[in-house]
Amino acid sequence: MKYSEILEANRKLGNSLTESAYPISVLSNVVVSPLKEVLEYNLRSEGINARVTLGSYDNILQDSAGLPDSNALIVFWELAAIVDGAHYRVNLMNQDELLALESRVRRELDLFFANASKARLVIFNRFSALVFTHHEIRPSKLTLLADNLNRHLADTVPSNTILVDLNRLLAQVSIGRAVDFRFFYSSKLLYSLDFFKAYAGFVTPCICSAQGKAKKVLIFDCDNTLWKGVLGEDGPNGLEMSPATPDGSIFREVQAIALDLARQGVVLGLCTRNNLGDIEELLQSHPDMAVRPSDLATIRANWDDKASNLRALSEELNLALESFVFVDDSPFELDYVRRCLPEVTCVQVPELLHEYPALVRGLSALFFNLSLSSEDSRRAEQYRQERLRQGDRARFSNLTEYLRSLGIKLHVEIDNEALIPRVAQLSQKTNQFNLTTRRYTEPEIEALVRGQNSTVFALHAADRYGEYGVTGLAIVTYQEPAVARIDLFLLSCRIIGRSIEYGFFDALIEPLLRRGILELKASYSQTPRNGPVSGFWEGLGFELTEEHGDTKSYRLELQRYNPRKLDYLEVSFG
Amino acid sequence: MDSRIRTVIGRVFDIDKARIDDNLSLEELWNWDSLQQINLVIALEEEFTLRFSAEEASEMTTYQAIREAVFRRAGHSQ
């Protein structure tokens, strides 16, 4: 299905589904926005009323601390973005730098999984360097880093987590088609639409399974489905299902895959227009059969229609038809079943027979369930208990501790003309942490910088891993004596989630007091994107004075303001 | 081709195809933002099997600009 059709169909499904919402938060350090609609559509088509929200960009840890446990999480923690430009910087690092980076990411991972330990489901991508390293003859530092981090993941993930092997998806889509460097450099969007479709296709069965919607029953027709030929016409000796012939090899392989699924707990059955006695005889004694009576939960061999048979099977096995997958070679039979029993997943033997084994192998994802090996689940359980002991308070102090470890430095510049282009650009591009979302042109900013009745505060942010550049902006205007108004207050999404906004706001106070300002006015104008900051002014102690449409107005007596003085933010002025 | 372009825009922004004329400016739509712009670009690329440059992608914010870009790229790829 084309993307634009998905967008439209998803909107309709979203309006028509009545099931309670299944919230999914996608947390990422790259932009993955096209995944939202594709995944919602996939899940809604399966009757799961998914509501996907995208976390703020590059705020995985901070976001994970604040989400309700009822949310499922999908995490894109891209190796290329663990620090800005990791995909080329890591290979230039010396041993100490590498170790420091690896241990930092390990700590971040531990903190993330502690935060997410009670989430209903976590889908976490393994680290992959493949996009940047597939040409390598000897493994580079980047490859080794990915391997080390993946080992750490394997050792620590809790039982609510599924690890997704990105390398397999990249192989499935092909690297060239899976990445789109065009938007990587401009918007941090690394993956292509093709990739997101494949990704959504991969995780949909995981989520269905976690929601109890995994398939449980696999029913095969027989003639030209389990073997080549028609038993009633060709006789047992005329059937092909052994490696002696090319087509026989294919049916042999399909039987072996079905057998493997049965041994993993899938309920395997037959439903065929044949005499029961003939089928039983064949299953017992035909030398080429891989599937034997003991592998089958049920056999329906009669001359009734298949829909009635499947309905009877559902009663016999006491399993809902939603959990049935039915494989047949006849389009006519399948069409009839589809129309009578739309809840059954129908699979047709492909016309190009060589595609058949891969198709059946692919079905195994539908039967996916979350059970792990006993050793895995024991380790996961220990991990979970450990986290429970540490409790919620530990979670909070850990985040502060983490922020402290970043060594965040803020530098505030007042009316700096050199920054005019960057400041105008920030005002035009920032959507999320933006209280008023007023857009300014360069000439407008220039007038505000030079004018006597306004001050433009530009914020530089940096931490021990690098510079974020000019990423915060406040514009204050003075219209009446002793009163100032904050016309604009914004933070780039690159630095949100670190409480930098409080440090930045505190930094405005001193210059304003010096100017003789006693009262500060501010406002919040709601847009589709800035909901998360709707309570920002209240949080600082502002008092609501007026509410008009989407805009709320506030005031604050400066003398009564209580600065937060966050000790992990180091603030300077220029 | 015009009709298909309008269909894609209509689907991405949930607006009636008939409302889309030469004067349409996407940035005036309530649900336009940079992510929707990316949605539009990748939907058009898929629809017409073509690729825009990053610069084109950011400039395609009016119906006229979109139309010109699609025709230009479709011409090149033929």
PDB file of C-alpha atoms in Angstrom, chain A residues 232-409:
ATOM      1  CA  GLY A 232      -7.811 -39.445  -4.905  1.00  0.00           C
ATOM      2  CA  GLU A 233      -6.573 -39.370  -8.503  1.00  0.00           C
ATOM      3  CA  ASP A 234      -2.821 -39.939  -8.432  1.00  0.00           C
ATOM      4  CA  GLY A 235      -2.811 -42.449  -5.587  1.00  0.00           C
ATOM      5  CA  PRO A 236      -0.231 -42.513  -2.761  1.00  0.00           C
ATOM      6  CA  ASN A 237       2.574 -43.416  -5.115  1.00  0.00           C
ATOM      7  CA  GLY A 238       1.861 -40.559  -7.504  1.00  0.00           C
ATOM      8  CA  LEU A 239       2.398 -37.860  -4.854  1.00  0.00           C
ATOM      9  CA  GLU A 240       5.589 -35.782  -4.744  1.00  0.00           C
ATOM     10  CA  MET A 241       6.938 -34.817  -1.326  1.00  0.00           C
ATOM     11  CA  SER A 242      10.496 -36.053  -1.295  1.00  0.00           C
ATOM     12  CA  PRO A 243      13.799 -34.581  -2.469  1.00  0.00           C
ATOM     13  CA  ALA A 244      13.681 -37.056  -5.377  1.00  0.00           C
ATOM     14  CA  THR A 245      11.991 -34.406  -7.535  1.00  0.00           C
ATOM     15  CA  PRO A 246      12.324 -30.580  -7.582  1.00  0.00           C
ATOM     16  CA  ASP A 247       8.684 -29.966  -6.629  1.00  0.00           C
ATOM     17  CA  GLY A 248       8.872 -32.778  -4.095  1.00  0.00           C
ATOM     18  CA  SER A 249      11.792 -30.971  -2.431  1.00  0.00           C
ATOM     19  CA  ILE A 250       9.643 -27.912  -2.012  1.00  0.00           C
ATOM     20  CA  PHE A 251       6.740 -29.768  -0.368  1.00  0.00           C
ATOM     21  CA  ARG A 252       9.177 -31.713   1.786  1.00  0.00           C
ATOM     22  CA  GLU A 253      10.607 -28.444   3.061  1.00  0.00           C
ATOM     23  CA  VAL A 254       7.143 -27.014   3.754  1.00  0.00           C
ATOM     24  CA  GLN A 255       6.235 -30.111   5.762  1.00  0.00           C
ATOM     25  CA  ALA A 256       9.455 -29.792   7.745  1.00  0.00           C
ATOM     26  CA  ILE A 257       8.733 -26.140   8.558  1.00  0.00           C
ATOM     27  CA  ALA A 258       5.197 -27.054   9.656  1.00  0.00           C
ATOM     28  CA  LEU A 259       6.611 -29.819  11.819  1.00  0.00           C
ATOM     29  CA  ASP A 260       9.066 -27.416  13.402  1.00  0.00           C
ATOM     30  CA  LEU A 261       6.230 -25.017  14.216  1.00  0.00           C
ATOM     31  CA  ALA A 262       4.212 -27.853  15.746  1.00  0.00           C
ATOM     32  CA  ARG A 263       7.155 -28.778  17.951  1.00  0.00           C
ATOM     33  CA  GLN A 264       7.330 -25.179  19.138  1.00  0.00           C
ATOM     34  CA  GLY A 265       3.758 -25.381  20.273  1.00  0.00           C
ATOM     35  CA  VAL A 266       1.720 -24.294  17.247  1.00  0.00           C
ATOM     36  CA  VAL A 267      -1.465 -26.341  16.940  1.00  0.00           C
ATOM     37  CA  LEU A 268      -1.153 -28.099  13.583  1.00  0.00           C
ATOM     38  CA  GLY A 269      -4.134 -29.590  11.748  1.00  0.00           C
ATOM     39  CA  LEU A 270      -5.409 -30.745   8.370  1.00  0.00           C
ATOM     40  CA  CYS A 271      -8.593 -29.823   6.567  1.00  0.00           C
ATOM     41  CA  THR A 272      -9.079 -31.567   3.210  1.00  0.00           C
ATOM     42  CA  ARG A 273     -11.653 -32.901   0.760  1.00  0.00           C
ATOM     43  CA  ASN A 274     -10.602 -36.523   0.963  1.00  0.00           C
ATOM     44  CA  ASN A 275     -11.706 -39.748   2.579  1.00  0.00           C
ATOM     45  CA  LEU A 276     -10.551 -39.812   6.180  1.00  0.00           C
ATOM     46  CA  GLY A 277      -9.384 -43.420   5.869  1.00  0.00           C
ATOM     47  CA  ASP A 278      -7.155 -42.602   2.882  1.00  0.00           C
ATOM     48  CA  ILE A 279      -5.551 -39.678   4.676  1.00  0.00           C
ATOM     49  CA  GLU A 280      -4.939 -41.673   7.869  1.00  0.00           C
ATOM     50  CA  GLU A 281      -3.380 -44.482   5.904  1.00  0.00           C
ATOM     51  CA  LEU A 282      -1.098 -42.053   4.086  1.00  0.00           C
ATOM     52  CA  LEU A 283      -0.019 -40.272   7.271  1.00  0.00           C
ATOM     53  CA  GLN A 284       0.779 -43.576   8.935  1.00  0.00           C
ATOM     54  CA  SER A 285       2.697 -45.310   6.264  1.00  0.00           C
ATOM     55  CA  HIS A 286       3.814 -43.154   3.345  1.00  0.00           C
ATOM     56  CA  PRO A 287       7.634 -43.211   3.451  1.00  0.00           C
ATOM     57  CA  ASP A 288       7.986 -39.602   2.240  1.00  0.00           C
ATOM     58  CA  MET A 289       5.694 -37.961   4.795  1.00  0.00           C
ATOM     59  CA  ALA A 290       7.510 -35.751   7.321  1.00  0.00           C
ATOM     60  CA  VAL A 291       4.347 -34.909   9.262  1.00  0.00           C
ATOM     61  CA  ARG A 292       2.923 -37.891  11.154  1.00  0.00           C
ATOM     62  CA  PRO A 293      -0.387 -38.362  13.035  1.00  0.00           C
ATOM     63  CA  SER A 294       1.260 -37.643  16.383  1.00  0.00           C
ATOM     64  CA  ASP A 295       2.265 -34.178  15.135  1.00  0.00           C
ATOM     65  CA  LEU A 296      -1.317 -33.245  14.330  1.00  0.00           C
ATOM     66  CA  ALA A 297      -3.860 -31.918  16.793  1.00  0.00           C
ATOM     67  CA  THR A 298      -6.743 -32.595  14.456  1.00  0.00           C
ATOM     68  CA  ILE A 299      -7.673 -33.948  11.022  1.00  0.00           C
ATOM     69  CA  ARG A 300     -10.827 -32.970   9.142  1.00  0.00           C
ATOM     70  CA  ALA A 301     -11.086 -35.094   5.994  1.00  0.00           C
ATOM     71  CA  ASN A 302     -14.591 -34.990   4.509  1.00  0.00           C
ATOM     72  CA  TRP A 303     -16.606 -33.424   1.702  1.00  0.00           C
ATOM     73  CA  ASP A 304     -18.110 -30.495   3.617  1.00  0.00           C
ATOM     74  CA  ASP A 305     -17.097 -26.956   2.769  1.00  0.00           C
ATOM     75  CA  LYS A 306     -13.928 -25.658   4.448  1.00  0.00           C
ATOM     76  CA  ALA A 307     -15.583 -22.806   6.296  1.00  0.00           C
ATOM     77  CA  SER A 308     -17.919 -25.206   8.128  1.00  0.00           C
ATOM     78  CA  ASN A 309     -14.959 -27.448   8.875  1.00  0.00           C
ATOM     79  CA  LEU A 310     -12.891 -24.594  10.296  1.00  0.00           C
ATOM     80  CA  ARG A 311     -15.810 -23.476  12.429  1.00  0.00           C
ATOM     81  CA  ALA A 312     -16.165 -27.024  13.767  1.00  0.00           C
ATOM     82  CA  LEU A 313     -12.415 -27.169  14.409  1.00  0.00           C
ATOM     83  CA  SER A 314     -12.575 -23.965  16.381  1.00  0.00           C
ATOM     84  CA  GLU A 315     -15.200 -25.542  18.654  1.00  0.00           C
ATOM     85  CA  GLU A 316     -13.365 -28.814  18.887  1.00  0.00           C
ATOM     86  CA  LEU A 317     -10.080 -27.174  19.886  1.00  0.00           C
ATOM     87  CA  ASN A 318     -11.798 -24.468  21.907  1.00  0.00           C
ATOM     88  CA  LEU A 319      -9.661 -21.834  20.179  1.00  0.00           C
ATOM     89  CA  ALA A 320     -11.028 -18.680  18.556  1.00  0.00           C
ATOM     90  CA  LEU A 321     -11.074 -18.431  14.765  1.00  0.00           C
ATOM     91  CA  GLU A 322      -9.032 -15.215  15.081  1.00  0.00           C
ATOM     92  CA  SER A 323      -6.112 -17.425  16.044  1.00  0.00           C
ATOM     93  CA  PHE A 324      -6.389 -19.591  12.889  1.00  0.00           C
ATOM     94  CA  VAL A 325      -4.127 -19.543   9.848  1.00  0.00           C
ATOM     95  CA  PHE A 326      -5.396 -21.575   6.910  1.00  0.00           C
ATOM     96  CA  VAL A 327      -3.209 -22.631   3.964  1.00  0.00           C
ATOM     97  CA  ASP A 328      -4.757 -23.899   0.724  1.00  0.00           C
ATOM     98  CA  ASP A 329      -3.854 -23.993  -2.968  1.00  0.00           C
ATOM     99  CA  SER A 330      -7.336 -23.195  -4.255  1.00  0.00           C
ATOM    100  CA  PRO A 331      -8.249 -19.513  -4.678  1.00  0.00           C
ATOM    101  CA  PHE A 332     -11.877 -20.585  -4.763  1.00  0.00           C
ATOM    102  CA  GLU A 333     -11.757 -22.338  -1.375  1.00  0.00           C
ATOM    103  CA  LEU A 334      -9.808 -19.485   0.201  1.00  0.00           C
ATOM    104  CA  ASP A 335     -12.169 -16.868  -1.144  1.00  0.00           C
ATOM    105  CA  TYR A 336     -15.116 -18.736   0.338  1.00  0.00           C
ATOM    106  CA  VAL A 337     -13.400 -19.017   3.743  1.00  0.00           C
ATOM    107  CA  ARG A 338     -12.452 -15.342   3.648  1.00  0.00           C
ATOM    108  CA  ARG A 339     -16.030 -14.357   3.009  1.00  0.00           C
ATOM    109  CA  CYS A 340     -17.583 -16.651   5.622  1.00  0.00           C
ATOM    110  CA  LEU A 341     -14.853 -16.271   8.246  1.00  0.00           C
ATOM    111  CA  PRO A 342     -13.042 -12.954   7.771  1.00  0.00           C
ATOM    112  CA  GLU A 343     -11.277 -13.452  11.113  1.00  0.00           C
ATOM    113  CA  VAL A 344      -9.249 -16.390   9.736  1.00  0.00           C
ATOM    114  CA  THR A 345      -5.890 -15.501   8.160  1.00  0.00           C
ATOM    115  CA  CYS A 346      -5.892 -17.147   4.733  1.00  0.00           C
ATOM    116  CA  VAL A 347      -2.691 -18.024   2.916  1.00  0.00           C
ATOM    117  CA  GLN A 348      -2.521 -19.223  -0.659  1.00  0.00           C
ATOM    118  CA  VAL A 349       0.142 -21.560  -2.004  1.00  0.00           C
ATOM    119  CA  PRO A 350       2.036 -19.276  -4.423  1.00  0.00           C
ATOM    120  CA  GLU A 351       1.721 -19.846  -8.132  1.00  0.00           C
ATOM    121  CA  LEU A 352       5.523 -19.766  -8.317  1.00  0.00           C
ATOM    122  CA  LEU A 353       6.041 -22.830  -6.193  1.00  0.00           C
ATOM    123  CA  HIS A 354       9.641 -22.026  -5.253  1.00  0.00           C
ATOM    124  CA  GLU A 355       8.309 -19.111  -3.161  1.00  0.00           C
ATOM    125  CA  TYR A 356       6.237 -21.458  -1.006  1.00  0.00           C
ATOM    126  CA  PRO A 357       8.758 -22.487   1.686  1.00  0.00           C
ATOM    127  CA  ALA A 358       9.815 -18.872   2.339  1.00  0.00           C
ATOM    128  CA  LEU A 359       6.173 -17.886   2.640  1.00  0.00           C
ATOM    129  CA  VAL A 360       5.442 -20.572   5.231  1.00  0.00           C
ATOM    130  CA  ARG A 361       8.646 -19.732   7.081  1.00  0.00           C
ATOM    131  CA  GLY A 362       7.500 -16.108   7.208  1.00  0.00           C
ATOM    132  CA  LEU A 363       4.255 -17.185   8.861  1.00  0.00           C
ATOM    133  CA  SER A 364       6.148 -18.142  11.982  1.00  0.00           C
ATOM    134  CA  ALA A 365       6.159 -14.470  13.022  1.00  0.00           C
ATOM    135  CA  LEU A 366       2.365 -14.631  13.330  1.00  0.00           C
ATOM    136  CA  PHE A 367       2.713 -17.328  15.981  1.00  0.00           C
ATOM    137  CA  PHE A 368       5.303 -15.323  17.846  1.00  0.00           C
ATOM    138  CA  ASN A 369       4.907 -15.178  21.562  1.00  0.00           C
ATOM    139  CA  LEU A 370       6.872 -13.536  24.285  1.00  0.00           C
ATOM    140  CA  SER A 371       8.095 -16.585  26.125  1.00  0.00           C
ATOM    141  CA  LEU A 372      11.842 -16.778  26.464  1.00  0.00           C
ATOM    142  CA  SER A 373      14.163 -19.587  27.390  1.00  0.00           C
ATOM    143  CA  SER A 374      14.039 -20.388  31.093  1.00  0.00           C
ATOM    144  CA  GLU A 375      17.514 -19.030  31.671  1.00  0.00           C
ATOM    145  CA  ASP A 376      16.652 -15.762  29.977  1.00  0.00           C
ATOM    146  CA  SER A 377      13.500 -15.355  31.965  1.00  0.00           C
ATOM    147  CA  ARG A 378      15.251 -16.123  35.234  1.00  0.00           C
ATOM    148  CA  ARG A 379      17.885 -13.517  34.573  1.00  0.00           C
ATOM    149  CA  ALA A 380      15.178 -11.103  33.533  1.00  0.00           C
ATOM    150  CA  GLU A 381      13.280 -11.781  36.757  1.00  0.00           C
ATOM    151  CA  GLN A 382      16.331 -11.115  38.923  1.00  0.00           C
ATOM    152  CA  TYR A 383      16.857  -7.926  37.043  1.00  0.00           C
ATOM    153  CA  ARG A 384      13.271  -6.853  37.587  1.00  0.00           C
ATOM    154  CA  GLN A 385      13.390  -7.538  41.338  1.00  0.00           C
ATOM    155  CA  GLU A 386      16.584  -5.602  41.664  1.00  0.00           C
ATOM    156  CA  ARG A 387      14.935  -2.635  40.011  1.00  0.00           C
ATOM    157  CA  LEU A 388      11.866  -2.895  42.227  1.00  0.00           C
ATOM    158  CA  ARG A 389      14.104  -2.776  45.315  1.00  0.00           C
ATOM    159  CA  GLN A 390      15.673   0.402  44.120  1.00  0.00           C
ATOM    160  CA  GLY A 391      12.268   1.961  43.799  1.00  0.00           C
ATOM    161  CA  ASP A 392      10.982   5.154  42.287  1.00  0.00           C
ATOM    162  CA  ARG A 393      13.044   7.503  44.413  1.00  0.00           C
ATOM    163  CA  ALA A 394      16.184   5.952  43.061  1.00  0.00           C
ATOM    164  CA  ARG A 395      14.837   6.513  39.610  1.00  0.00           C
ATOM    165  CA  PHE A 396      14.527  10.240  40.213  1.00  0.00           C
ATOM    166  CA  SER A 397      17.840  10.722  41.913  1.00  0.00           C
ATOM    167  CA  ASN A 398      19.452   8.771  39.130  1.00  0.00           C
ATOM    168  CA  LEU A 399      18.186  11.162  36.503  1.00  0.00           C
ATOM    169  CA  THR A 400      19.504  14.151  38.422  1.00  0.00           C
ATOM    170  CA  GLU A 401      22.733  12.321  38.914  1.00  0.00           C
ATOM    171  CA  TYR A 402      22.843  11.601  35.242  1.00  0.00           C
ATOM    172  CA  LEU A 403      22.238  15.255  34.387  1.00  0.00           C
ATOM    173  CA  ARG A 404      24.954  16.207  36.820  1.00  0.00           C
ATOM    174  CA  SER A 405      27.341  13.840  35.107  1.00  0.00           C
ATOM    175  CA  LEU A 406      26.768  15.668  31.822  1.00  0.00           C
ATOM    176  CA  GLY A 407      28.505  18.838  33.079  1.00  0.00           C
ATOM    177  CA  ILE A 408      26.058  21.159  31.347  1.00  0.00           C
ATOM    178  CA  LYS A 409      27.304  24.694  30.692  1.00  0.00           C
TER     179      LYS A 409
END
